[in-house]
Coordinates of C-alpha atoms in Angstrom, one line a residue:
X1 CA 15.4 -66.5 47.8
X2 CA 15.0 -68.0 44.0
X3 CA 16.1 -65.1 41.4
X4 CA 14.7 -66.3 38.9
X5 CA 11.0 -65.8 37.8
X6 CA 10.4 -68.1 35.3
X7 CA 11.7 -71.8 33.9
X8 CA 12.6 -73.7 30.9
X9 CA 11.8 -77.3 31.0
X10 CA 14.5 -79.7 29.3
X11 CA 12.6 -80.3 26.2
X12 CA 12.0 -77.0 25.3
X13 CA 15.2 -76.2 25.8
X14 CA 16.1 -78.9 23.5
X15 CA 13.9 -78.2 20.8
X16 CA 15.1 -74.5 21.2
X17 CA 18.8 -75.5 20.7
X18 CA 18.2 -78.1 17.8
X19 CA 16.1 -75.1 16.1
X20 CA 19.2 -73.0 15.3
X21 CA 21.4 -73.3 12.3
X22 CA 23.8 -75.9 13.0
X23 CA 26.7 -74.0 10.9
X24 CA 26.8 -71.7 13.8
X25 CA 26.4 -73.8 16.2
X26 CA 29.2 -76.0 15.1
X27 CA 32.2 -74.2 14.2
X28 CA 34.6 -72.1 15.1
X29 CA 35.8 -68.4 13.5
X30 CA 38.5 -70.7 11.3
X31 CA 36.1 -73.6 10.4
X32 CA 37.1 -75.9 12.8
X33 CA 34.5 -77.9 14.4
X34 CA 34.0 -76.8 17.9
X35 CA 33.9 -79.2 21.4
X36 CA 30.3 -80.6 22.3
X37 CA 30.3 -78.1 25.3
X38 CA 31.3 -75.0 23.7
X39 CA 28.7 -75.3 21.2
X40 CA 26.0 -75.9 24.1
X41 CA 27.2 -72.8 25.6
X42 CA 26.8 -71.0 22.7
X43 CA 24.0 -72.4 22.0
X44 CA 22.3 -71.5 25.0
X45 CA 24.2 -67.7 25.0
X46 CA 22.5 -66.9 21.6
X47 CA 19.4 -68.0 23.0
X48 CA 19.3 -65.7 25.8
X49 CA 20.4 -62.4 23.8
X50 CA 18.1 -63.4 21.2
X51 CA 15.7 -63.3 23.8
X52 CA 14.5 -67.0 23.0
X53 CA 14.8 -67.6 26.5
X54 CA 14.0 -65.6 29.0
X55 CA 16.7 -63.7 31.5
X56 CA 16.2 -64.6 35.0
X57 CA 14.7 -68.1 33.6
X58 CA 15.4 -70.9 35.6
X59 CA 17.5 -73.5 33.5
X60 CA 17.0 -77.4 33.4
X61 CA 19.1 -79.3 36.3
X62 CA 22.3 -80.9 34.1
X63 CA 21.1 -84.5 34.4
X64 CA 17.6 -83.4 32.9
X65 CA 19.3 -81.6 29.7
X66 CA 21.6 -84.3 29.2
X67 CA 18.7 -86.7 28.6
X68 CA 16.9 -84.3 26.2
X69 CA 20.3 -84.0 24.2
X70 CA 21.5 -87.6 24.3
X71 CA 24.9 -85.9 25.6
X72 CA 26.8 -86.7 29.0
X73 CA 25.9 -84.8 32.0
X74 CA 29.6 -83.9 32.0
X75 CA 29.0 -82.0 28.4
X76 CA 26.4 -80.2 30.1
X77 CA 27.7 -79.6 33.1
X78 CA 30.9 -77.9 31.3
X79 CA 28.6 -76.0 29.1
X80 CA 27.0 -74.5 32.4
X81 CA 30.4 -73.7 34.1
X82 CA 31.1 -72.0 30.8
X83 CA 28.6 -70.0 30.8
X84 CA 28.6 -68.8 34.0
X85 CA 32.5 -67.9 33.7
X86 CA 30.8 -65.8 30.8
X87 CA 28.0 -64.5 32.9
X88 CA 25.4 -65.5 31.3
X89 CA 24.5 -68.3 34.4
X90 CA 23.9 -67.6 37.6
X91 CA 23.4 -70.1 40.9
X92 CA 22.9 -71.0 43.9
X93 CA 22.7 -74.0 46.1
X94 CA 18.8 -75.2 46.1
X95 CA 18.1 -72.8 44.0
X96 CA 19.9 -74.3 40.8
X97 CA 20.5 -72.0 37.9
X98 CA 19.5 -69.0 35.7
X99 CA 20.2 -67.3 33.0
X100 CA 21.7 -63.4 33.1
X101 CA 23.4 -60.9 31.1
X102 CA 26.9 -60.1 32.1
X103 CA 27.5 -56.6 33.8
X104 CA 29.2 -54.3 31.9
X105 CA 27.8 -51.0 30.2
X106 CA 24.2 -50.5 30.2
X107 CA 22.1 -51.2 27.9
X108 CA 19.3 -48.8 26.3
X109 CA 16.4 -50.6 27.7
X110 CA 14.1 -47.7 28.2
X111 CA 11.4 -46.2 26.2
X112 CA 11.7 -44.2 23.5
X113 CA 10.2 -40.9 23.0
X114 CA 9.9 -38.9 19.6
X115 CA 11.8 -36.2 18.5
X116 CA 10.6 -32.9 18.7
X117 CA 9.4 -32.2 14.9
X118 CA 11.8 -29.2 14.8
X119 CA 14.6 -31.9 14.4
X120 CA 13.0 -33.5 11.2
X121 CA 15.5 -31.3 8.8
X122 CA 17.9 -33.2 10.5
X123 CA 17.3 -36.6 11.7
X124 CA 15.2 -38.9 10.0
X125 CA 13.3 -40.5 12.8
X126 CA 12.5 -43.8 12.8
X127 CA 11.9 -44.0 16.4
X128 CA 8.4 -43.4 16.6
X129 CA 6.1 -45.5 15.3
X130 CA 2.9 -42.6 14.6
X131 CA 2.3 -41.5 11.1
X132 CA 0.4 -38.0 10.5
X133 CA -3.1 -36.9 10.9
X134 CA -5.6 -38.7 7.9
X135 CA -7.3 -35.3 6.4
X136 CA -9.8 -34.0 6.1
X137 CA -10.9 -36.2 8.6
X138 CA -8.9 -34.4 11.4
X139 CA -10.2 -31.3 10.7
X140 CA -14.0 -32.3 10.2
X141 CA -14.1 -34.3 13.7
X142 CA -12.8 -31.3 15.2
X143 CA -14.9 -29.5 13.6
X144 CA -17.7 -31.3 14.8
X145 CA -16.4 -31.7 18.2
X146 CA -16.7 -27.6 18.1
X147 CA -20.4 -27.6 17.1
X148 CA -21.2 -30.4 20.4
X149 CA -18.9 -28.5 22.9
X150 CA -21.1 -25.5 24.0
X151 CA -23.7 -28.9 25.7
X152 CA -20.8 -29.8 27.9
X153 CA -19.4 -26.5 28.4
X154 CA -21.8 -25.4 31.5
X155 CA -20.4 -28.1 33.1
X156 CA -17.3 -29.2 35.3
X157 CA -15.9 -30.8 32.7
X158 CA -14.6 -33.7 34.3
X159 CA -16.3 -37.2 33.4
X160 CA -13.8 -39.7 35.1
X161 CA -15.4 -42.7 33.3
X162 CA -15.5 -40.6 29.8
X163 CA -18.4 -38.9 28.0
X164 CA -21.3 -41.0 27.6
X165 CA -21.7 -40.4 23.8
X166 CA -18.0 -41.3 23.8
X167 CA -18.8 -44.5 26.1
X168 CA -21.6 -46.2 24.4
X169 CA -20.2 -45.6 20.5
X170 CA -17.3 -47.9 22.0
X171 CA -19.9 -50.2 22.9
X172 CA -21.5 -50.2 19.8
X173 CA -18.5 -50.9 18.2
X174 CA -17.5 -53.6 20.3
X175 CA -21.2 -55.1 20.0
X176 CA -20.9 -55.3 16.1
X177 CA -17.6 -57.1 16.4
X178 CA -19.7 -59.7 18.0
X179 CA -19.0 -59.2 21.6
X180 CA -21.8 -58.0 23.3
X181 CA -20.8 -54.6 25.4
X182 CA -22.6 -52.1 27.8
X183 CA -21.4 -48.5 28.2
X184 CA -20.7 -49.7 32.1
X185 CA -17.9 -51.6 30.3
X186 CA -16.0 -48.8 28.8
X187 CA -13.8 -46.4 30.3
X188 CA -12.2 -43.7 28.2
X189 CA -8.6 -43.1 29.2
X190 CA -5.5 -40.4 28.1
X191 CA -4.7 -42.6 25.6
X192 CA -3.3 -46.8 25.8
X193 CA -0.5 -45.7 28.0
X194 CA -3.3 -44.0 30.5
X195 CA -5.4 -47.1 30.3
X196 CA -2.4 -49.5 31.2
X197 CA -1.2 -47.4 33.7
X198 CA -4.5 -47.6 35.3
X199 CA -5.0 -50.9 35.5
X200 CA -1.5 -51.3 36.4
X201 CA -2.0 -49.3 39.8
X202 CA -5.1 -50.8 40.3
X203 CA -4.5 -54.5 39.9
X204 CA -0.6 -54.5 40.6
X205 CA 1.8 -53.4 43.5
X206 CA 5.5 -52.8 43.8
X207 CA 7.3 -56.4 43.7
X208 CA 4.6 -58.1 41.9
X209 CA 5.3 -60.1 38.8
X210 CA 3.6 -59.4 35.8
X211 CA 4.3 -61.8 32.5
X212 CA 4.8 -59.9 29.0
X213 CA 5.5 -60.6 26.1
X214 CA 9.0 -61.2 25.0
X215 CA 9.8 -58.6 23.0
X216 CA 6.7 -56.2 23.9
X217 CA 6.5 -52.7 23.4
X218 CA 9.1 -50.7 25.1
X219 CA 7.1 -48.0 26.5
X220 CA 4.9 -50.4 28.3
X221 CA 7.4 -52.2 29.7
X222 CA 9.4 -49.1 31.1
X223 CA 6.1 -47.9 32.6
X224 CA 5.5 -51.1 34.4
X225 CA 9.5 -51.4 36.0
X226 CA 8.9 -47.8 37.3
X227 CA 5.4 -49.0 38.9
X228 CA 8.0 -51.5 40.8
X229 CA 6.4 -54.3 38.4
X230 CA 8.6 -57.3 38.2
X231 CA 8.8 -58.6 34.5
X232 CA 8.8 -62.0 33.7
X233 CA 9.1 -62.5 29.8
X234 CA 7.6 -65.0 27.6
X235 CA 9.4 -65.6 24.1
X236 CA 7.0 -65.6 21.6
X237 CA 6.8 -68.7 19.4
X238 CA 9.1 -69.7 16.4
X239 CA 9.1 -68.0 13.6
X240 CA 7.3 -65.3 15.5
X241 CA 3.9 -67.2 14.7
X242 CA 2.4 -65.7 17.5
X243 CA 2.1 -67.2 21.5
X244 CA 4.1 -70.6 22.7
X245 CA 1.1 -71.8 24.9
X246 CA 2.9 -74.3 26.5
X247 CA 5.6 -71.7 27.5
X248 CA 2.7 -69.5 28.6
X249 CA 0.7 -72.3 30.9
X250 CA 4.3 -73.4 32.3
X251 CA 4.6 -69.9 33.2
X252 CA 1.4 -68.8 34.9
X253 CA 1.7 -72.0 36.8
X254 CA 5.4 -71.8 38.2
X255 CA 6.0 -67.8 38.5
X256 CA 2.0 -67.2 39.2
X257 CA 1.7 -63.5 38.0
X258 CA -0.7 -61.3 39.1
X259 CA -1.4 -60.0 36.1
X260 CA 0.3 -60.6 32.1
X261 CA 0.3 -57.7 29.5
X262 CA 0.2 -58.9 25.5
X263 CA -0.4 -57.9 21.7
X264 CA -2.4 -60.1 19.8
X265 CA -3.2 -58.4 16.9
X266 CA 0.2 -57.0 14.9
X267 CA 2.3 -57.6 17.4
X268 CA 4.5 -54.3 18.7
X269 CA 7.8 -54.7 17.5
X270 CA 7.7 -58.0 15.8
X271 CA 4.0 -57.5 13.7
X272 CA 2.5 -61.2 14.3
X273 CA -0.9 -62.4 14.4
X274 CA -2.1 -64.9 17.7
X275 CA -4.2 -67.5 15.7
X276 CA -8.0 -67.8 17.5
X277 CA -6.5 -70.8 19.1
X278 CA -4.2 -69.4 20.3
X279 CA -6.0 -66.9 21.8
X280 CA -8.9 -69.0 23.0
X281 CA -6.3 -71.3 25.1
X282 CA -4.7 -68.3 26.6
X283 CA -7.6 -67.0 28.1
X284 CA -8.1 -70.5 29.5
X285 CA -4.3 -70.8 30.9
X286 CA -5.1 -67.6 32.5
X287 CA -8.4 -68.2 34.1
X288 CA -7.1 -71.2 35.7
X289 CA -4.0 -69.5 36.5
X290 CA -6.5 -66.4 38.3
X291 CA -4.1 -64.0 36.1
X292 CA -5.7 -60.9 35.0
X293 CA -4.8 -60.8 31.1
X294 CA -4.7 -57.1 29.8
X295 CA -4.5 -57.4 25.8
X296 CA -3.7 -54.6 23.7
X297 CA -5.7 -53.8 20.8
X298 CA -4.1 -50.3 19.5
X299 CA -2.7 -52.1 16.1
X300 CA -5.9 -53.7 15.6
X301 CA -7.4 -52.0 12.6
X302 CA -3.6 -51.6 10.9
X303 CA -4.5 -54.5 8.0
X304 CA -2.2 -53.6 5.2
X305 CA -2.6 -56.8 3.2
X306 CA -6.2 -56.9 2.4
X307 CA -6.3 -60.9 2.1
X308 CA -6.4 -61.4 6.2
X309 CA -9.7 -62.4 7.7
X310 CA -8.9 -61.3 11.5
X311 CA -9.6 -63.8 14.3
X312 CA -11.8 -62.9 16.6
X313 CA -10.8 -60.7 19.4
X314 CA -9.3 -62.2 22.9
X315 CA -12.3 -60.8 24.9
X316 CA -14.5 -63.0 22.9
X317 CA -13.2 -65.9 24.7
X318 CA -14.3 -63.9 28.3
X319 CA -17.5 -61.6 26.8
X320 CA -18.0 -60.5 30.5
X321 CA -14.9 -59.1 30.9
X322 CA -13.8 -60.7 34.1
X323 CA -10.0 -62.2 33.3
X324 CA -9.4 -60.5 30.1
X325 CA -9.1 -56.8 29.7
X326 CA -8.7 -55.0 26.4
X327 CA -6.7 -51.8 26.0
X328 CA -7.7 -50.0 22.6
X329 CA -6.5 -46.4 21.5
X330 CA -7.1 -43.7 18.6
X331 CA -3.8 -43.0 18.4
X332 CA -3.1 -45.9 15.8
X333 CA -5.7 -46.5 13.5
X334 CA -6.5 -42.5 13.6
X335 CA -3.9 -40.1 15.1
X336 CA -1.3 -40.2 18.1
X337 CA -2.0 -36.4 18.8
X338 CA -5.7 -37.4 19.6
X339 CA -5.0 -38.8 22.6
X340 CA -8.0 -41.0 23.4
X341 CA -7.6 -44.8 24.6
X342 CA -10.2 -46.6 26.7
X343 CA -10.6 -50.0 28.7
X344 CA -13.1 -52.6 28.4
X345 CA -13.3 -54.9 31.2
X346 CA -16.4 -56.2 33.5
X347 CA -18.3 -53.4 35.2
X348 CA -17.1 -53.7 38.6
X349 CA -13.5 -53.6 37.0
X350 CA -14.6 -50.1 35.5
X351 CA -16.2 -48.9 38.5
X352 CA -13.2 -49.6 40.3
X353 CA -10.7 -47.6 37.6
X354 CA -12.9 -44.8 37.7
X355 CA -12.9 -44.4 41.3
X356 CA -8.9 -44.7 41.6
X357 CA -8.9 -42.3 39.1
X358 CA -9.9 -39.4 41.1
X359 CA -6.6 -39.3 42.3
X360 CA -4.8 -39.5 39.2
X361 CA -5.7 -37.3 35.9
X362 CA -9.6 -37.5 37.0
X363 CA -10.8 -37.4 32.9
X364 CA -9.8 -37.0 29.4
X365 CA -10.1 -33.8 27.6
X366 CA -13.9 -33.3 26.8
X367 CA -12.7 -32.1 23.1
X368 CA -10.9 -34.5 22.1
X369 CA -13.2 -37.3 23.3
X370 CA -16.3 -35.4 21.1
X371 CA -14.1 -35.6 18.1
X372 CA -13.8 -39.6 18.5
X373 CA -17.2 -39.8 19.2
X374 CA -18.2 -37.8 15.5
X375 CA -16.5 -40.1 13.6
X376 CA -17.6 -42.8 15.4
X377 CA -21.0 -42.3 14.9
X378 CA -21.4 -39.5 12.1
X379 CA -18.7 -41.6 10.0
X380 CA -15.7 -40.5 8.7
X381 CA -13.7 -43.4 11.4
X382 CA -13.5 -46.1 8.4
X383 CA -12.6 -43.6 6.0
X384 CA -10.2 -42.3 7.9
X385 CA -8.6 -45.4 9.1
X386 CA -8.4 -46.6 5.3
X387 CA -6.4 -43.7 4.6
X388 CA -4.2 -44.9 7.3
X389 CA -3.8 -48.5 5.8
X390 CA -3.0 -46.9 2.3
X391 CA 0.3 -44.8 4.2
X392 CA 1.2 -47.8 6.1
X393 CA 1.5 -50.2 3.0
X394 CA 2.7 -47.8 1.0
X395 CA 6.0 -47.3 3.8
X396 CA 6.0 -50.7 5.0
X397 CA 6.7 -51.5 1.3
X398 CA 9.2 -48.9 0.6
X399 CA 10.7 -49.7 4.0
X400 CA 11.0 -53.7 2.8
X401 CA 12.3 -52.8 -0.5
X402 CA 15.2 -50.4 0.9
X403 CA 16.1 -52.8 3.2
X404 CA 16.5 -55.1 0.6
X405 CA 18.6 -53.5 -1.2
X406 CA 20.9 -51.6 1.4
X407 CA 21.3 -54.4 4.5
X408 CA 20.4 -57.9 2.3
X409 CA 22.3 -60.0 5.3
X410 CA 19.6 -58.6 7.7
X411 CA 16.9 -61.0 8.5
X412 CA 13.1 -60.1 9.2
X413 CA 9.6 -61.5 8.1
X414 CA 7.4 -58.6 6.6
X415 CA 4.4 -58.2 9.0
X416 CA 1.1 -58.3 7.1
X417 CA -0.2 -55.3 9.8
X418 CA 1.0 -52.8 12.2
X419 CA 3.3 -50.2 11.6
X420 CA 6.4 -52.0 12.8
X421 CA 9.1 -54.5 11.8
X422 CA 11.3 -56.5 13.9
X423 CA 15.2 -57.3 11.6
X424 CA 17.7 -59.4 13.0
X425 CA 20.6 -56.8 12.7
X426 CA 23.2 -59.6 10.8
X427 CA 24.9 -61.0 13.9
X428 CA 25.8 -57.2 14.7
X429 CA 25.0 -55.2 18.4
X430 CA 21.7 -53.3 17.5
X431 CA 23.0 -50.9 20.0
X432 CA 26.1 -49.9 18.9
X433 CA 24.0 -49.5 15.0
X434 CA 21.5 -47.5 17.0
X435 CA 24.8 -45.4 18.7
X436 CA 26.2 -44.8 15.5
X437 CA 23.0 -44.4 13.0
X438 CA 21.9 -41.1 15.6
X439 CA 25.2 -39.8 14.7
X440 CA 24.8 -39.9 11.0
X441 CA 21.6 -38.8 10.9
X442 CA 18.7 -41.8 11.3
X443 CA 17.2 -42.6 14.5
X444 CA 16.3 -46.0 15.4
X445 CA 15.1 -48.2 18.6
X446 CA 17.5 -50.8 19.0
X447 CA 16.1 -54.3 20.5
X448 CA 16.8 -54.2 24.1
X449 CA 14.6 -51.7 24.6
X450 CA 11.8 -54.4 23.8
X451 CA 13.2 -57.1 25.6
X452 CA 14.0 -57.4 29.7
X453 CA 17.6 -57.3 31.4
X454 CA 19.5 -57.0 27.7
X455 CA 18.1 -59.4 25.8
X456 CA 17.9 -59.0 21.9
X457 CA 20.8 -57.2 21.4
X458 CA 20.9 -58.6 18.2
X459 CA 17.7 -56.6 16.7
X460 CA 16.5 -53.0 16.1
X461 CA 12.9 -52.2 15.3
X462 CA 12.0 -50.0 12.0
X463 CA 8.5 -48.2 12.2
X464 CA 6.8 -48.1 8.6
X465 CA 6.7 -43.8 8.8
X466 CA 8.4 -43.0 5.9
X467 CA 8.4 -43.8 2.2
X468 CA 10.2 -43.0 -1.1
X469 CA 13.4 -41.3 -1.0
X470 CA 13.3 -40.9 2.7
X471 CA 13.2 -44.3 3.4
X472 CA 16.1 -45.5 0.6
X473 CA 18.2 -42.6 2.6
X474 CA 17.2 -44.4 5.5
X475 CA 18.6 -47.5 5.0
X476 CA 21.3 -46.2 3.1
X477 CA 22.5 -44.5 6.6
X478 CA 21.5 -47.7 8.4
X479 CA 23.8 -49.5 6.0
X480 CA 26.7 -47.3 6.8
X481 CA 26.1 -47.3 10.6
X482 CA 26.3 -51.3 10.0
X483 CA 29.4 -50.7 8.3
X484 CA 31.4 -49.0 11.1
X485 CA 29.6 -51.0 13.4
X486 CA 31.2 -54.6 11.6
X487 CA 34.5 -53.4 11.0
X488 CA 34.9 -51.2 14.4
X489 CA 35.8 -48.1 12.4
X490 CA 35.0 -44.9 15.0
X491 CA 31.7 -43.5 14.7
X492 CA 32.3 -39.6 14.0
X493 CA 29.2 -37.6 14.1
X494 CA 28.9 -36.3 10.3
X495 CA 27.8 -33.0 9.3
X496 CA 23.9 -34.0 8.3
X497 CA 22.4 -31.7 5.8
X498 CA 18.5 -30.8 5.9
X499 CA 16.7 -33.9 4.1
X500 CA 13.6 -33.9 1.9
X501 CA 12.0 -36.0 -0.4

């Protein structure tokens, strides 16, 4: 059997290739210009662990490249030996080849989850991207929540689909973003993760593929590969300018997944924005496809930059519900410790989650789902989000600035939402930063743990949750673990002193 899951035609590949800067394409550690092969190799090897192409993607046979390249199918074919001496190819007869990360130690690929807030003297975390409740807001929806809860309380408690009030302020919402919505649409969930994790046992079983972005977000994808998902990743487009469509249609057609999980709005790590064509022609790839596409709406309402007009959302482009299924969440735009997400799909879809979901957590917390529900439709939900924007900017911007003046090699485009930014660590393991930062006292993702099989090595992730001094000491210690990283000094954990701003 094939082990690959997905495939790289010979002109993308090309176009990928010609895309990087020649300089490091060209020439070796001395200057000297390098053979045609080796740079290939290289070429292709920085591709992978950049996660530009996928791992497990099948490559172009050598007589196919060599036409894209103008270069002899000797070239190529030295290139491919090269790299799998390397082990970054694998084959097999009638199979052809694929790309792979060589076996060594492993990688951190899994999620990440916070710190417990006792360790904040301590660490400054930047592993978590949630910033603090938006008050008084908090207060006052719970508040409210308190004054509605003695209706409910003579009952079981347990609403499997959500509260109604809950259910049909979602579909008002929805409704005034121009898609038309029913309450039968909505289902209120444990937050995003309990929303995708429904769907995910509903609509997916062990050994099925599922196509994600590539990178997504970490904890998504670690929830899917213990569900016995099988990833297959789809590199965003250049520049990280949102989706490659062409990638995407090549995909659905030739690895046929059951089901493909994205971001379109501030993308989680990387902070782009899909274009509306973008997103209308996904939804079409995928409904001729028959792949069920789950998009994830939690970063939504993050604009910082008050300039963007927002395209309209992915289930605009399917208003029924029946290939696309939006994700959305509280725990964003409002507070991660409300822990309130719902679904909106086509009503048999919901009817289907809710019944599976008698054997799972069978409801969210009546409480917490009231409190959404005030500020949904007693006010206080723009407010509140607004005062979320204003912390965001105001980190993002310290974050940007710090960076700037602590790691100016590092290389990054400043998202324009979300609460996350995506740096290209200067050529250096975003592991071993990650391994060493811990030790001197900042905590930070490092880019495998967005990508599949140990791509992106070369990338950490940087959550916009802190600001002013906190951020510059940050960086400062990012800068250092660089340091020791680049000139393979040993990494002794330092005595870290309580930190505040």
């Amino acid at each position: 059997m094939a082990q690959w899951t997905s495939a790289v035609g010979a002109p993308q590949l090309a176009r990928l290739l010609r895309s990087q800067d020649p300089r490091a394409a060209e020439l070796t550690a001395n200057g000297r210009k390098l053979p045609a092969y080796r740079s290939l190799a290289d070429g292709v090897r920085r591709l992978v662990l950049e996660g530009r192409v996928p791992v497990a993607a099948r490559l172009p046979a050598e007589r196919e490249l060599a036409a894209a390249l103008g270069f002899s199918r000797t070239t190529v074919a030295a290139a491919y030996e090269a790299l799998r001496a390397e082990g970054f190819l694998e084959s097999r007869r009638g199979s052809g080849s694929w790309t792979a990360v060589p076996a060594g130690n492993p990688l951190p690929t899994r999620g990440l989850e916070p710190l417990p807030p006792e360790a904040a003297g301590s660490m400054i975390d930047l592993g978590c991207a949630a910033l603090p409740a938006p008050e008084p807001w908090l207060t006052r929806a719970v508040q409210g929540a308190m004054a509605d809860l003695p209706l409910y309380s003579h009952t079981h408690g347990d609403y499997p689909a959500g509260l109604p009030v809950l259910r049909q302020a979602l579909a008002d919402r929805y409704t005034a973003r121009g898609i038309p919505t029913m309450p039968e649409q909505i289902m209120v969930t444990t937050g995003a993760m309990g929303a995708v994790a429904a769907i995910c046992r509903l609509c997916t079983g062990p050994g099925e593929r599922v196509a994600v972005d590539s990178p997504s977000y970490a904890n998504i994808l670690q929830l899917m590969r213990d569900a016995g998902a099988r990833l297959v990743p789809v590199a965003l487009g250049e520049r990280l300018t949102g989706w490659d469509i062409p990638v995407w249609r090549q995909v659905m057609r030739d690895a046929a997944p059951r089901m493909a999980y994205v971001v379109a709005d501030f993308h989680n790590p990387t902070g782009s924005l899909a274009t509306e064509e973008q997103r209308r022609r996904l939804v079409d790839a995928a409904r001729s496809a028959g792949t069920l596409l789950v998009v994830d709406e939690t970063m939504t309402e993050i604009v910082l930059d008050p300039d963007i007009e927002l395209p309209r959302p992915v289930c605009a482009f399917d208003p029924a519900g029946s290939s696309v299924i939006t994700v959305g969440s509280a725990s964003k735009a409002f507070w991660a410790g409300m822990r309130i997400g719902w679904v909106r799909a086509a009503p048999d879809i919901i009817r289907s989650l809710v019944a599976a979901r008698a054997y799972s957590d069978l409801g969210s917390p009546v409480l917490e789902q009231l409190a959404i529900a005030a500020l949904l439709e007693g006010g206080g939900w723009e407010e509140a989000v607004e005062i979320r924007r204003e912390q965001a900017r105001e980190n993002r911007d310290a974050i940007v600035d710090a960076l700037r003046r602590h790691l100016p090699d590092w290389e990054y485009s400043v998202p324009r939402g979300g609460l996350t930014l995506w740096a290209r660590t200067g050529g250096l393991s975003g592991s071993r930063i990650a391994e060493a930062g811990e030790r001197l006292g900042v905590r930070v993702p490092s880019g495998p743990r967005f990508g599949v099989d140990g791509a992106f090595e070369g990338f950490v992730r940087l959550p916009f949750t802190v600001s002013g001094a906190v951020a510059d000491e940050a960086m400062a210690r990012l800068a250092r673990a660089a340091e020791l990283v680049a000139t393979g000094a040993p990494v002794e954990a330092e005595p870290i002193q309580a930190f505040v701003a």
